[in-house]
Coordinates of C-alpha atoms in Angstrom, one line a residue:
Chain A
X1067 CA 0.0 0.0 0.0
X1068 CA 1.5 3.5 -1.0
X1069 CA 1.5 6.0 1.8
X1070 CA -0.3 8.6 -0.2
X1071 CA -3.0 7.4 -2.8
X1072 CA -4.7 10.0 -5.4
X1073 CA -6.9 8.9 -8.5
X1074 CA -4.5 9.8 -11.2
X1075 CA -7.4 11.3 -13.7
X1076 CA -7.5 13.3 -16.0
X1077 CA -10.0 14.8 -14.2
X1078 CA -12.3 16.5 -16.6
X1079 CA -14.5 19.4 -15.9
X1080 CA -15.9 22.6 -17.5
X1081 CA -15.7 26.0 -16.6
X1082 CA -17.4 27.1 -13.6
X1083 CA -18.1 23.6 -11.8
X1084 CA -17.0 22.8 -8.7
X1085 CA -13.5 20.0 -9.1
X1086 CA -13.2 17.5 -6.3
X1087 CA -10.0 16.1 -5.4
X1088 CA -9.4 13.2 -2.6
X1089 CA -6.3 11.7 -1.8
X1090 CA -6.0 9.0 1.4
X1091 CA -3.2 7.8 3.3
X1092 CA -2.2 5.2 5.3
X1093 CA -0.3 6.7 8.7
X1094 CA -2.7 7.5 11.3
X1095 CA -0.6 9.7 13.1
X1096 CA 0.0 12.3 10.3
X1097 CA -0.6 15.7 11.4
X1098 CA -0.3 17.9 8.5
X1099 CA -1.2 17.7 5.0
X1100 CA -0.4 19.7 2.2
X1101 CA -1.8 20.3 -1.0
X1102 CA 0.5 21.7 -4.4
X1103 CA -0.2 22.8 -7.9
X1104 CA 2.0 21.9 -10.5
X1105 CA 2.1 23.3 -13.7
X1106 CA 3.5 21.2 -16.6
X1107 CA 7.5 21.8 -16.5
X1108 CA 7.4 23.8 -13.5
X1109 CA 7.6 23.2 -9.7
X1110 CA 5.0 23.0 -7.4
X1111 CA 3.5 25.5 -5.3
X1112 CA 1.6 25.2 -2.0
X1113 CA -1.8 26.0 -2.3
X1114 CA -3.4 24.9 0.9
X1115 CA -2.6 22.8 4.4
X1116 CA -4.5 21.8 7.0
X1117 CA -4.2 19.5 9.9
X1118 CA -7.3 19.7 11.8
X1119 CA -10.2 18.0 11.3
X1120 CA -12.8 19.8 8.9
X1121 CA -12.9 22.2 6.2
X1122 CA -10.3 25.0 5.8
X1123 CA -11.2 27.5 2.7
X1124 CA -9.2 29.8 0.9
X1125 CA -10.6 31.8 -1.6
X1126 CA -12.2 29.3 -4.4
X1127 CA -10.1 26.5 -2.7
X1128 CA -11.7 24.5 0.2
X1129 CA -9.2 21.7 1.8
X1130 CA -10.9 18.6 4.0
X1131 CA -9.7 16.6 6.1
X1132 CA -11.1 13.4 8.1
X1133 CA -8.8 11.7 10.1
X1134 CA -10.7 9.0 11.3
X1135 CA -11.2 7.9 7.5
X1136 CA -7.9 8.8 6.3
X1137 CA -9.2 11.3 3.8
X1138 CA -7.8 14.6 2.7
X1139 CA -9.7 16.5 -0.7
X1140 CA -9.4 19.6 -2.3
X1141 CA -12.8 21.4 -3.6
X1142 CA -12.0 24.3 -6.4
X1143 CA -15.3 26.3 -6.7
X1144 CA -15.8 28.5 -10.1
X1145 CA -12.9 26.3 -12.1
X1146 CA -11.3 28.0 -14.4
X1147 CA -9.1 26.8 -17.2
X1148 CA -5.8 28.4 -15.8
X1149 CA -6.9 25.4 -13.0
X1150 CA -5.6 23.1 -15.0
X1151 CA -2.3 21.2 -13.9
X1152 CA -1.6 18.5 -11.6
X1153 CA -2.8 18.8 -8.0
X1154 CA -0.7 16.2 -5.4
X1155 CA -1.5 15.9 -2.0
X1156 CA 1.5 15.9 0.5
X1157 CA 1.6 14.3 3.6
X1158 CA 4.4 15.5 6.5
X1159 CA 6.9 12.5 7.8
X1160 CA 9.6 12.8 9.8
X1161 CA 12.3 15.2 9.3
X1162 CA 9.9 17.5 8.1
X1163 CA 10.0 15.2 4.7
X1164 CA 7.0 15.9 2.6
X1165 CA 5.8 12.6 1.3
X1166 CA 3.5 12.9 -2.1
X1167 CA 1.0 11.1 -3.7
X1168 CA 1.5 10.9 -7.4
X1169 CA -0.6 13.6 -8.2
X1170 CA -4.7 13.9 -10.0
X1171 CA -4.4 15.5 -13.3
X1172 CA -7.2 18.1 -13.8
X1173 CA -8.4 19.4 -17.0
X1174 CA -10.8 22.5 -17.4
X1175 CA -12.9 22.9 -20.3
X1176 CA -14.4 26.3 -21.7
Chain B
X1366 CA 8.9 33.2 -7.2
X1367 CA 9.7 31.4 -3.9
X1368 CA 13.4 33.1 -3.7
X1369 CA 14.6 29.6 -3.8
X1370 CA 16.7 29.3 -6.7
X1371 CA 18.5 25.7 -9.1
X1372 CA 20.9 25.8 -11.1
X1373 CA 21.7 24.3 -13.8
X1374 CA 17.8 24.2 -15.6
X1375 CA 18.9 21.2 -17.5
X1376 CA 21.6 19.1 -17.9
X1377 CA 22.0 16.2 -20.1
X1378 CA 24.7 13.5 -19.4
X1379 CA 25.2 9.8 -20.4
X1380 CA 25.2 6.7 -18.6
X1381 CA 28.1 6.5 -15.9
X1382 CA 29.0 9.9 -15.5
X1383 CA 28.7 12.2 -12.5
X1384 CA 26.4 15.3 -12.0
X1385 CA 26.3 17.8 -9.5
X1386 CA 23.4 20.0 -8.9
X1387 CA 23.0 23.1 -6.9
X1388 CA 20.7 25.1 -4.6
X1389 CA 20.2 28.2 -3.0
X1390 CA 17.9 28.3 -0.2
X1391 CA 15.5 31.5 0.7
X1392 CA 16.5 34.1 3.0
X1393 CA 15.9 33.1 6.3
X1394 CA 16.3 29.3 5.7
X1395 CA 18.5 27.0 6.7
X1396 CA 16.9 24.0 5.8
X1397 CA 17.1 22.5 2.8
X1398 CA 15.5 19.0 1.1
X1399 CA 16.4 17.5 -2.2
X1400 CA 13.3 15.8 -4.1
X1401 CA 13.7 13.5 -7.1
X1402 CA 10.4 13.6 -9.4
X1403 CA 10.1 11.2 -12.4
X1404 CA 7.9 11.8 -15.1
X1405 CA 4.2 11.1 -14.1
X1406 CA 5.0 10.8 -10.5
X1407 CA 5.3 12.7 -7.6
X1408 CA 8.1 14.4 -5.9
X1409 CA 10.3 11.5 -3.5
X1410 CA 12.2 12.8 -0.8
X1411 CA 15.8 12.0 -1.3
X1412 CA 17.6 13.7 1.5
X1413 CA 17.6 17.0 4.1
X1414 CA 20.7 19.2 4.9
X1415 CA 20.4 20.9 8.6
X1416 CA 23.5 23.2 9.4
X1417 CA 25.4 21.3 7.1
X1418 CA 25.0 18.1 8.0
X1419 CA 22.4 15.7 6.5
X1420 CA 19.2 15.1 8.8
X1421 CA 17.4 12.4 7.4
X1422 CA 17.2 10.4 3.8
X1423 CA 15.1 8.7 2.0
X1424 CA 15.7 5.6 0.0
X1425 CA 18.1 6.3 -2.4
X1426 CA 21.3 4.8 -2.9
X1427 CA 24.9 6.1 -1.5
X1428 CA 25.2 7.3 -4.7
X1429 CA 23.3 10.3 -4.1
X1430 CA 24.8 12.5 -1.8
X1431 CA 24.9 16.3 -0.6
X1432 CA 26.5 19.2 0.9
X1433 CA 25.2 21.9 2.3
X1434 CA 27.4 25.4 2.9
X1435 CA 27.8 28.1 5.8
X1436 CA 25.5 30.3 3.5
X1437 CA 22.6 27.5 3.6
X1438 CA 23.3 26.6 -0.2
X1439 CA 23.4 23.4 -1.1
X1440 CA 24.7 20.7 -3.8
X1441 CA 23.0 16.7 -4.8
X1442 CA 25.9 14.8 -6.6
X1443 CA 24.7 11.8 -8.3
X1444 CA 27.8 9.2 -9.0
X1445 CA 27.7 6.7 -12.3
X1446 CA 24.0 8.1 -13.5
X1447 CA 21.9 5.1 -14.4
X1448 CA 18.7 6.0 -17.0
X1449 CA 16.8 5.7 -14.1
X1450 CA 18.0 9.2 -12.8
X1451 CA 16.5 10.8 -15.5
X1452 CA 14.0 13.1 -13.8
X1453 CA 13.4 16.7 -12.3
X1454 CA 15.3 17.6 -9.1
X1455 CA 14.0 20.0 -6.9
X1456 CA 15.3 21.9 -3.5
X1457 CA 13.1 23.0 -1.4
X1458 CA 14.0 25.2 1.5
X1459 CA 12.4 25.7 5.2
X1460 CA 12.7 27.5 8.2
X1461 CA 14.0 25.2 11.0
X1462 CA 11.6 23.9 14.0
X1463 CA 8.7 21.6 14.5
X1464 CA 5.9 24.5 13.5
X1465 CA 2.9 22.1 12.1
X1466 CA 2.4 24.3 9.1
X1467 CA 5.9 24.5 8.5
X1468 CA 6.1 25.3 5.0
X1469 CA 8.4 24.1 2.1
X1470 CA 9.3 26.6 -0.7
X1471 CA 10.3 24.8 -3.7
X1472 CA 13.2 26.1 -6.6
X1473 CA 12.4 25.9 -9.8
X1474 CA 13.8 22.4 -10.4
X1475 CA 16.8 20.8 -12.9
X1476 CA 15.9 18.4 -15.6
X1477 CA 18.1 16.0 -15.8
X1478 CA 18.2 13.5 -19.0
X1479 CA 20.6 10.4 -18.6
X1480 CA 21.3 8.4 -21.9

């Protein structure tokens, strides 16, 4: 079992809807957990983290997290094309490591 | 722009030889971690430089190993490349301590290409 799992997509949806993305992982004692955005080519950047249990929002972006279940996802409300890229979910290890799923691919339509 | 900054963008190099990339952490950070990321995955922690010294690895080979300088910089040398290797490298620089939203600021990565 990989410690991080994410549906690898392409994710397809059009302009405006709301994109769901889960990701699960297997250590129950993980704290924090980390979403990035990752353009093709280019590094990624942190769009959200959240480590207690719930919703956090940002802007379009909601993060939830259920630790009981094992569950982190990522809402984008209003999805726009520039949405499009490759959205991993990041779980902290030790050493501060970031440990990553390999990442949903999402595609926005006009 | 994170202030984190690779060098070189890419590289190319054949089977055997030895490549050394570099890293320059952001201001303020003295931490940094070096990520391997092959093509369609996502990033795997290779290994962490504290104050010079390393401070944990992942599992990769002996073959990859670091340095990390007074000024927080830092280098991944990869000895006799395999076409494995082939994949972007990226730094990522942090702040020291045990804060739960501790945050990661990743460079802009290297390409590397081993044939």
């Amino acid at each position: 079992q990989k410690e991080v799992e994410q549906n690898s997509g392409p994710l397809s949806v059009p302009e405006g809807a709301i994109a769901s993305l889960n990701c699960t992982y297997s250590d129950r004692g993980s704290q924090s957990f980390f979403w990035y955005r990752q353009y093709s080519g280019k590094s990624p950047e942190l769009i959200m983290f959240i480590y207690s249990n719930g919703d956090k929002e940002d802007g379009r972006f909601t993060a939830q997290l259920n630790k009981a279940s094992q569950y982190v996802s990522l809402l984008i409300r209003d999805s726009q094309p520039s949405d499009s890229a490759t959205y991993l979910c990041a779980v902290r290890g030790g050493y501060n490591k970031l440990i990553f799923g390999a990442g949903t691919r999402l595609a926005v339509h006009p | 722009e994170t202030g984190v900054t690779q060098s070189p963008t890419h590289l190319i190099k054949t089977r055997g030889q030895q490549v050394t990339l570099r890293c320059s952490s952001q201001s303020g950070h003295n931490t940094v971690s070096w990520y391997q990321q092959a093509l369609g995955q996502g990033p795997q922690f290779i290994f962490q430089y504290y104050r010079e010294e390393e401070n944990g690895r992942g599992n990769f080979p002996p073959r990859f190993s670091g340095l990390q300088f007074p000024n927080y910089s830092s280098e991944l040398n990869v000895n006799a490349l395999e076409l494995d290797d082939s994949a972007l490298y990226l730094c990522a620089s942090s702040s020291p301590g045990t804060s739960i939203s501790n945050e990661q600021f990743f460079g802009p990565g290297t390409r590397l290409t081993v044939l």
